[in-house]
Backbone as JSON, one array per atom type, in Angstrom:
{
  "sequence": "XXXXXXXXXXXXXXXXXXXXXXXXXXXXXXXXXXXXXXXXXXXXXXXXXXXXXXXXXXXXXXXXXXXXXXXXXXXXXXXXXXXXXXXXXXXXXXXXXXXXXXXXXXXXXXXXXXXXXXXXXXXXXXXXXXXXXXXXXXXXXXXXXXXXXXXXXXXXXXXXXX",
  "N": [[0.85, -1.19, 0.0], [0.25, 2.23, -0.61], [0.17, 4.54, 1.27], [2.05, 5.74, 3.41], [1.75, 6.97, 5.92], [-0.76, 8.07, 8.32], [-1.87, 11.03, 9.8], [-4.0, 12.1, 12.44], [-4.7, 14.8, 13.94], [-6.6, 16.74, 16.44], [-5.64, 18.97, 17.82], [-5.18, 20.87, 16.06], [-6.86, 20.36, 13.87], [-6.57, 19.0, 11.43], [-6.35, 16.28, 8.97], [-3.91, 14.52, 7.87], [-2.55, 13.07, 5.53], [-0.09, 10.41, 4.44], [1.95, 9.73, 1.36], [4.11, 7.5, -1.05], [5.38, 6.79, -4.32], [6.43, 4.99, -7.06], [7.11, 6.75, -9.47], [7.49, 9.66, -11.35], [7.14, 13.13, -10.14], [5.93, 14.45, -11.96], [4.44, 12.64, -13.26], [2.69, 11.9, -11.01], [1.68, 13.84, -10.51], [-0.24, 14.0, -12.88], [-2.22, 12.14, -11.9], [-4.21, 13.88, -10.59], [-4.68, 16.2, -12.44], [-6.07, 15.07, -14.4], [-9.08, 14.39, -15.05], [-9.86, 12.4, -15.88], [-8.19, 10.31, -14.6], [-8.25, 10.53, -12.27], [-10.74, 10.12, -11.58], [-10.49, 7.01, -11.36], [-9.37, 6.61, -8.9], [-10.46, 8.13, -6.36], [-12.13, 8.4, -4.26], [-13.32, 5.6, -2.22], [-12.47, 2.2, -3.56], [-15.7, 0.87, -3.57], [-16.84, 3.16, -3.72], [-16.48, 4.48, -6.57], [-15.86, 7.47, -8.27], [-16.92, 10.19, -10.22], [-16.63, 12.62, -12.35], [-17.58, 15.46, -13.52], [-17.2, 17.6, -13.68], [-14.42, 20.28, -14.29], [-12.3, 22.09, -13.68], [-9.11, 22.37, -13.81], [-7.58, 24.89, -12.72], [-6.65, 27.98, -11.25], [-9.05, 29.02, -9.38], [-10.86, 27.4, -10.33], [-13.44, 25.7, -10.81], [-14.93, 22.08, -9.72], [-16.93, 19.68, -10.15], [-18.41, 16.7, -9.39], [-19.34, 13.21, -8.39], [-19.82, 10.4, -6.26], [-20.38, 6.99, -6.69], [-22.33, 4.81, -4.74], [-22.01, 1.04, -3.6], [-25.2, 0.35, -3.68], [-26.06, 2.07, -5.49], [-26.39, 4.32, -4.53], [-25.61, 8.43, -5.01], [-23.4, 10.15, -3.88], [-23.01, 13.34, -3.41], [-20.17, 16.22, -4.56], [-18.03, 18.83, -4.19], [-15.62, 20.54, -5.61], [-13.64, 23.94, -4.9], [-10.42, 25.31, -6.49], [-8.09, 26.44, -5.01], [-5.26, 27.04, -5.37], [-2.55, 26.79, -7.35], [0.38, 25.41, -8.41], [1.86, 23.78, -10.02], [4.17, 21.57, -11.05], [3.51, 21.09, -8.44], [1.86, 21.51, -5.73], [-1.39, 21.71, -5.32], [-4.22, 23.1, -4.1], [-7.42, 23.27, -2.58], [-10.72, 24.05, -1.78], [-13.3, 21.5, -0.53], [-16.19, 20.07, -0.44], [-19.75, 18.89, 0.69], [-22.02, 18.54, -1.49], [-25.37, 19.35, -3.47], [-28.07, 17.64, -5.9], [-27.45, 18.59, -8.41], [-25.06, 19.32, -8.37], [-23.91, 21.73, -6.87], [-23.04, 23.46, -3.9], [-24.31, 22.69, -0.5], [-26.26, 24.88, 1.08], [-24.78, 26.24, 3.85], [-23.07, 24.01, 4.59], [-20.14, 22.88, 5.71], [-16.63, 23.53, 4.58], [-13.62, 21.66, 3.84], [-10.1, 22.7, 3.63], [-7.86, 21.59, 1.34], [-4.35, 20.89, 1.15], [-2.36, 19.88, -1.36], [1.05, 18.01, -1.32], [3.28, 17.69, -3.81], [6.7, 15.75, -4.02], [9.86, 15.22, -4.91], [11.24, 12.1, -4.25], [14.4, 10.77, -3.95], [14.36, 8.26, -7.01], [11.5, 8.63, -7.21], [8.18, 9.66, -5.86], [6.88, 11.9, -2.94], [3.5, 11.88, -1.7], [1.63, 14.42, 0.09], [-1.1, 14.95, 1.62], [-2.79, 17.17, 3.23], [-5.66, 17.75, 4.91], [-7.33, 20.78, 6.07], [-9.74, 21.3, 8.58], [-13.26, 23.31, 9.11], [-13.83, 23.09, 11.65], [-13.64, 21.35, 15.03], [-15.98, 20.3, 15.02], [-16.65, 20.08, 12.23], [-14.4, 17.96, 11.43], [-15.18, 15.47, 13.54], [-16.97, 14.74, 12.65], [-16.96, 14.13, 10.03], [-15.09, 12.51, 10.18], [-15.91, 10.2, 11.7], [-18.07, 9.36, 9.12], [-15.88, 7.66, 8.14], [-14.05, 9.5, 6.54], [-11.26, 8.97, 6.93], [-10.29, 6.61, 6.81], [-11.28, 5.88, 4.18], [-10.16, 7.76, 2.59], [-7.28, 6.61, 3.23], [-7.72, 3.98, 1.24], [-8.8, 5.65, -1.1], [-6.28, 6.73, -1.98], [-4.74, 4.15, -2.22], [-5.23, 3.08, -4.59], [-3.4, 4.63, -6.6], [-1.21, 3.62, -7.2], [-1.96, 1.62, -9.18], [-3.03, 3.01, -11.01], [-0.35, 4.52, -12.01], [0.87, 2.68, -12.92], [-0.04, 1.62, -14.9], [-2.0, -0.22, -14.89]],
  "CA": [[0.0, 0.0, 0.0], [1.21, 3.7, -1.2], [-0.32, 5.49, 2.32], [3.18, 5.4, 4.9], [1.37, 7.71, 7.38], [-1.97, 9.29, 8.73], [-1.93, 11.47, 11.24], [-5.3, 13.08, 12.84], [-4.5, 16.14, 14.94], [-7.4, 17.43, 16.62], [-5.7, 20.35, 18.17], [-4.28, 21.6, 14.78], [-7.69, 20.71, 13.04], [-5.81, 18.21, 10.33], [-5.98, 15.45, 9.23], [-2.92, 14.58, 7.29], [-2.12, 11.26, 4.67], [1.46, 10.95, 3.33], [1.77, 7.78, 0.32], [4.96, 7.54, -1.89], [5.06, 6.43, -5.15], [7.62, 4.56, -7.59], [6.8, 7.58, -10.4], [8.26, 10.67, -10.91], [6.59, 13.92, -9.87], [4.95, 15.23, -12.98], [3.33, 12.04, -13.63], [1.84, 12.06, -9.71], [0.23, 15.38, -10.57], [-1.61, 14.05, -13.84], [-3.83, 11.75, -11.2], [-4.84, 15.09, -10.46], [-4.83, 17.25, -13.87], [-6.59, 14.14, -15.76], [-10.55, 13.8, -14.59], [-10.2, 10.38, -15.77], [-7.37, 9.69, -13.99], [-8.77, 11.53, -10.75], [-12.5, 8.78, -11.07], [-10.08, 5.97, -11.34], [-8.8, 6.7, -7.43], [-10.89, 9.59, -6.07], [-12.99, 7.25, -3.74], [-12.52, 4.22, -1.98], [-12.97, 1.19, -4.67], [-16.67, 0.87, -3.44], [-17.78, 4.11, -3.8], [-16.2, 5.22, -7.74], [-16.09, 9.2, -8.67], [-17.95, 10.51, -11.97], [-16.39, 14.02, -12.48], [-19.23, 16.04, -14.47], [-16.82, 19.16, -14.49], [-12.68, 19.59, -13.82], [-11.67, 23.19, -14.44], [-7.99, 22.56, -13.26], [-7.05, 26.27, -12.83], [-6.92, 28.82, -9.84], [-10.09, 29.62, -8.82], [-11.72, 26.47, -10.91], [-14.9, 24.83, -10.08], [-14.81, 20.74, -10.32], [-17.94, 18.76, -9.48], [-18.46, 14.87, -8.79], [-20.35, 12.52, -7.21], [-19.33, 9.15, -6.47], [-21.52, 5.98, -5.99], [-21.92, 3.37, -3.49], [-22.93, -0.11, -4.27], [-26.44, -0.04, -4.2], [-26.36, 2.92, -6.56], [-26.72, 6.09, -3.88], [-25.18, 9.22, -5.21], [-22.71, 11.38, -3.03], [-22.19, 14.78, -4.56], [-19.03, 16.23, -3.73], [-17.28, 20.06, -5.31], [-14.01, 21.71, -5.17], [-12.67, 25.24, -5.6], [-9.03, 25.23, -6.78], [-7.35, 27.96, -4.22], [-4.16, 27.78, -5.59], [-2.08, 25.66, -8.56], [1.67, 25.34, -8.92], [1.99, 22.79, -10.87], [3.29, 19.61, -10.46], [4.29, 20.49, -6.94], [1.05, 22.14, -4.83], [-2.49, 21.83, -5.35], [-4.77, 23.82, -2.77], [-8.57, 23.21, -2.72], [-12.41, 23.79, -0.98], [-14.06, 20.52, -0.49], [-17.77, 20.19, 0.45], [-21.11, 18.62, 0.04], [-23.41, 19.29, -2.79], [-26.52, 19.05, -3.77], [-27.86, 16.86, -7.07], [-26.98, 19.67, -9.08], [-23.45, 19.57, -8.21], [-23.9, 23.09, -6.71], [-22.5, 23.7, -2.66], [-25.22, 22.79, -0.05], [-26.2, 25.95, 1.86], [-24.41, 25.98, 5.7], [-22.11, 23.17, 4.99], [-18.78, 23.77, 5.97], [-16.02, 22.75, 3.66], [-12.31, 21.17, 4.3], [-9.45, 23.02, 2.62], [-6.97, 20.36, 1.34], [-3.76, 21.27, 0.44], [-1.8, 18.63, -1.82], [2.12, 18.68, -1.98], [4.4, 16.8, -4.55], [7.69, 15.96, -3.74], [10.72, 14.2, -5.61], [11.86, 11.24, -3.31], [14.97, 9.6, -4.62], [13.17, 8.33, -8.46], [9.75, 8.45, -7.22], [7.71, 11.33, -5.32], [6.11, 11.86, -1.83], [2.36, 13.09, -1.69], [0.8, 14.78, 1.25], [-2.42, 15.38, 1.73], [-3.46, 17.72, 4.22], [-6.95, 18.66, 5.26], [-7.8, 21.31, 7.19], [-10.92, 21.47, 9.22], [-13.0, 24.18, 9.8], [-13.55, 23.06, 13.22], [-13.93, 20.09, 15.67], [-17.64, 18.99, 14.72], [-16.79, 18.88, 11.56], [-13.28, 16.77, 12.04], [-15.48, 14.73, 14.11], [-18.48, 13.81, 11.91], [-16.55, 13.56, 8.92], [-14.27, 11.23, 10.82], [-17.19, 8.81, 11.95], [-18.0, 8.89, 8.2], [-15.18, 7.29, 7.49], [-12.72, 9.89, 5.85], [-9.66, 8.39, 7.29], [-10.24, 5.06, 5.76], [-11.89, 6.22, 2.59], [-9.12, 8.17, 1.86], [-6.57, 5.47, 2.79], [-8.18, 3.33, 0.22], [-8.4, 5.57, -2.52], [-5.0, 6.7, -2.36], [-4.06, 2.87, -2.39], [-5.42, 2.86, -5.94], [-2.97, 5.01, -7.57], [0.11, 2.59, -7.75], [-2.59, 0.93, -10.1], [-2.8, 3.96, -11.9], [0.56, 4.76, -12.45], [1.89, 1.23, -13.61], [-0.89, 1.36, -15.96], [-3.42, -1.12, -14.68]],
  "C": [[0.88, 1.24, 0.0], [1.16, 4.42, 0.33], [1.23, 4.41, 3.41], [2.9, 5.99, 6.02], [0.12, 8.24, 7.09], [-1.93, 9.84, 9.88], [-3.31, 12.41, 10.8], [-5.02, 13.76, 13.9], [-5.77, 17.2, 14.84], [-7.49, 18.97, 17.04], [-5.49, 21.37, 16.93], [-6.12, 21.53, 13.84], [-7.78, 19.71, 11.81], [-6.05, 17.24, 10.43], [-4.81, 15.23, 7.92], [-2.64, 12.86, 7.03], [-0.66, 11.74, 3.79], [1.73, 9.63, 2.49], [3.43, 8.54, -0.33], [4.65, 6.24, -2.84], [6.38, 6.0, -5.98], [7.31, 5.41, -9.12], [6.9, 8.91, -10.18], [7.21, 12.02, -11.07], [5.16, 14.41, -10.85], [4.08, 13.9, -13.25], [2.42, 11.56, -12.27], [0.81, 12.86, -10.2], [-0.3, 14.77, -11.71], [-2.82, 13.19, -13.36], [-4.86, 12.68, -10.88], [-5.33, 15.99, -11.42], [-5.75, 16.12, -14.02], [-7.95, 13.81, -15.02], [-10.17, 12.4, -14.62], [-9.52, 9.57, -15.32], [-7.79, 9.62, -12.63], [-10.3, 10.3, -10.43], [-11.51, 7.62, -10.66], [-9.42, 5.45, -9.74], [-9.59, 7.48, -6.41], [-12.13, 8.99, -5.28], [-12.91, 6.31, -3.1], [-13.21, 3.27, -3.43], [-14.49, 0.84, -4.76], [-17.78, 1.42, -3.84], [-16.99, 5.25, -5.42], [-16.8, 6.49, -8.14], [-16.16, 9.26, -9.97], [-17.35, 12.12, -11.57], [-17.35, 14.42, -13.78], [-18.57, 17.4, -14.88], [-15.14, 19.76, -13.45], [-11.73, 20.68, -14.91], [-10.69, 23.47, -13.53], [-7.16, 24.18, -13.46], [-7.38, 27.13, -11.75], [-8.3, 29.49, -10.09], [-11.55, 28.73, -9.8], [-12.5, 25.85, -10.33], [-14.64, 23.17, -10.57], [-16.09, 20.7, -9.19], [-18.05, 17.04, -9.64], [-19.75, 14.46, -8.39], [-19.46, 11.06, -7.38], [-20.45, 8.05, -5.87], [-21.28, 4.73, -5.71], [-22.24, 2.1, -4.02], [-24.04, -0.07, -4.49], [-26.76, 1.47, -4.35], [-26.62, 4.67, -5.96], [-25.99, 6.88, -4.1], [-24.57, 10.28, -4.12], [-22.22, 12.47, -3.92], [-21.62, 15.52, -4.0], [-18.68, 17.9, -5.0], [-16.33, 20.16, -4.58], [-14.26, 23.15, -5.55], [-11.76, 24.98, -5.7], [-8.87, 26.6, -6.25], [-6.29, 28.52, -4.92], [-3.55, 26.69, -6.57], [-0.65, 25.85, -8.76], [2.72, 24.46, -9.25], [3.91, 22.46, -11.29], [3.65, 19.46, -9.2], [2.98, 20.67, -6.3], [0.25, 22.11, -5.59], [-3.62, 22.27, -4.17], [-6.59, 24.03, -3.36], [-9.78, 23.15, -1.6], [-12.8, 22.59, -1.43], [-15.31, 20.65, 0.02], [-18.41, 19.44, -0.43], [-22.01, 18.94, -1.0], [-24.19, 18.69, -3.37], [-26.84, 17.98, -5.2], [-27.51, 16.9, -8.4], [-25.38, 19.69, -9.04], [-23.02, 20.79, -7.21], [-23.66, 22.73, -4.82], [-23.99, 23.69, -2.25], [-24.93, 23.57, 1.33], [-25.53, 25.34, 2.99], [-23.2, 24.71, 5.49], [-20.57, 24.51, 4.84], [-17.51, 22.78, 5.58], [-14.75, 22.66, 4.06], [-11.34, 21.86, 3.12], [-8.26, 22.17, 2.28], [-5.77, 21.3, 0.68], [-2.74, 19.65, -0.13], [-0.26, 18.77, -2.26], [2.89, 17.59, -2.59], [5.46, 16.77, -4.72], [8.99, 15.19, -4.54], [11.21, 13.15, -4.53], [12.88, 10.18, -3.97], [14.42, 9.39, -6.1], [12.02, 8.58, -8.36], [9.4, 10.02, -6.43], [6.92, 10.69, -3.65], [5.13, 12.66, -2.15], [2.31, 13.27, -0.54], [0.17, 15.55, 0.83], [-2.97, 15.86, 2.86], [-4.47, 18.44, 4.56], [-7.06, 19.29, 6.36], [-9.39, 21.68, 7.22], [-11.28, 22.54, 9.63], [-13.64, 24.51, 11.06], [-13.82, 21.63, 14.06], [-15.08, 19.47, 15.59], [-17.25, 18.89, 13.78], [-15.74, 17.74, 11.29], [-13.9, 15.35, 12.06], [-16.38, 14.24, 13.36], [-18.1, 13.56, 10.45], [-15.43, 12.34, 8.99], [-15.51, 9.97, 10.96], [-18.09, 8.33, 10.79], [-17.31, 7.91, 7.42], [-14.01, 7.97, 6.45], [-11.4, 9.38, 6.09], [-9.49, 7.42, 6.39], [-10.48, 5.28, 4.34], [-10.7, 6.45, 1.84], [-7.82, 7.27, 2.04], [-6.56, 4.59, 1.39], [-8.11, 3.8, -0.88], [-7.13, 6.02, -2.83], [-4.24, 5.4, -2.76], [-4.57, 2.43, -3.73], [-4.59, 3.71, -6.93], [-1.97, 4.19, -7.98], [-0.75, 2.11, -9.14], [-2.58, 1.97, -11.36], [-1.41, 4.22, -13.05], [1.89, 3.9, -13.13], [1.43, 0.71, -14.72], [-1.49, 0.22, -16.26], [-4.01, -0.97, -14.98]]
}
């Protein structure tokens, strides 16, 4: 498995996933640039992501949903904060409606994503910040920790061209 660490720090707000990969930087970041690379991981294996819209550029809107086995739709957006490509990716996460569109009052996780050279291959980290201890906590008892374990453990597949 790619994931070598999670740490959940409640005082900080974070939760933080670090994976390494046997592939060199720029082709890390096209799991990210490439929608169709981004469904193929962007999920745990259970629950597969449908990108509907994946305007990689500062201050770009992407929408999703991903679905569970017995066919229930989670709809999921970004903002793109910030882009400096192929090292840093900085994004709003949240809930949304069936529309794709942000559901009023939620309160969204800002992820930042950094890509590193390690030796031939690269280190990701993935760090979400929370913007506060309920939601930490109720997106924890969802299952984000694990989720995101899992779909990070689908890019090796990706990048060996499974």
């Amino acid at each position: 498995m790619t994931v070598t660490d999670t740490v959940k720090d409640t005082d900080a707000l974070t939760l933080t996933f670090v994976a390494e990969f046997d592939a060199p930087v720029e082709q890390v970041w096209r799991v990210w640039a490439d929608p169709r690379k981004l469904e193929r991981w962007w999920g745990p294996p259970t629950w597969p992501a449908t990108f509907v819209r994946h305007d990689f550029v500062a201050g770009g809107a992407v929408r999703y949903y991903m679905t569970g086995p017995d066919g229930t739709k989670a709809h999921g957006w970004w903002t793109i904060t910030a882009i400096e490509a192929p090292g840093r990716l900085e994004f709003d996460d949240g809930f949304a409606d069936e529309g794709g569109e942000p559901i009023e009052g939620d309160r969204p996780v800002h992820a930042v994503v950094t890509l590193q050279e390690r030796g031939e291959g690269t280190r990701m980290t993935v760090v979400s910040h929370f913007p506060d201890a309920d939601t930490l906590e109720r997106l924890s008892k969802m299952g984000m920790e694990e989720g995101m374990r899992l779909a990070i453990g689908q890019i090796d597949g990706i990048l060996s061209g499974r």
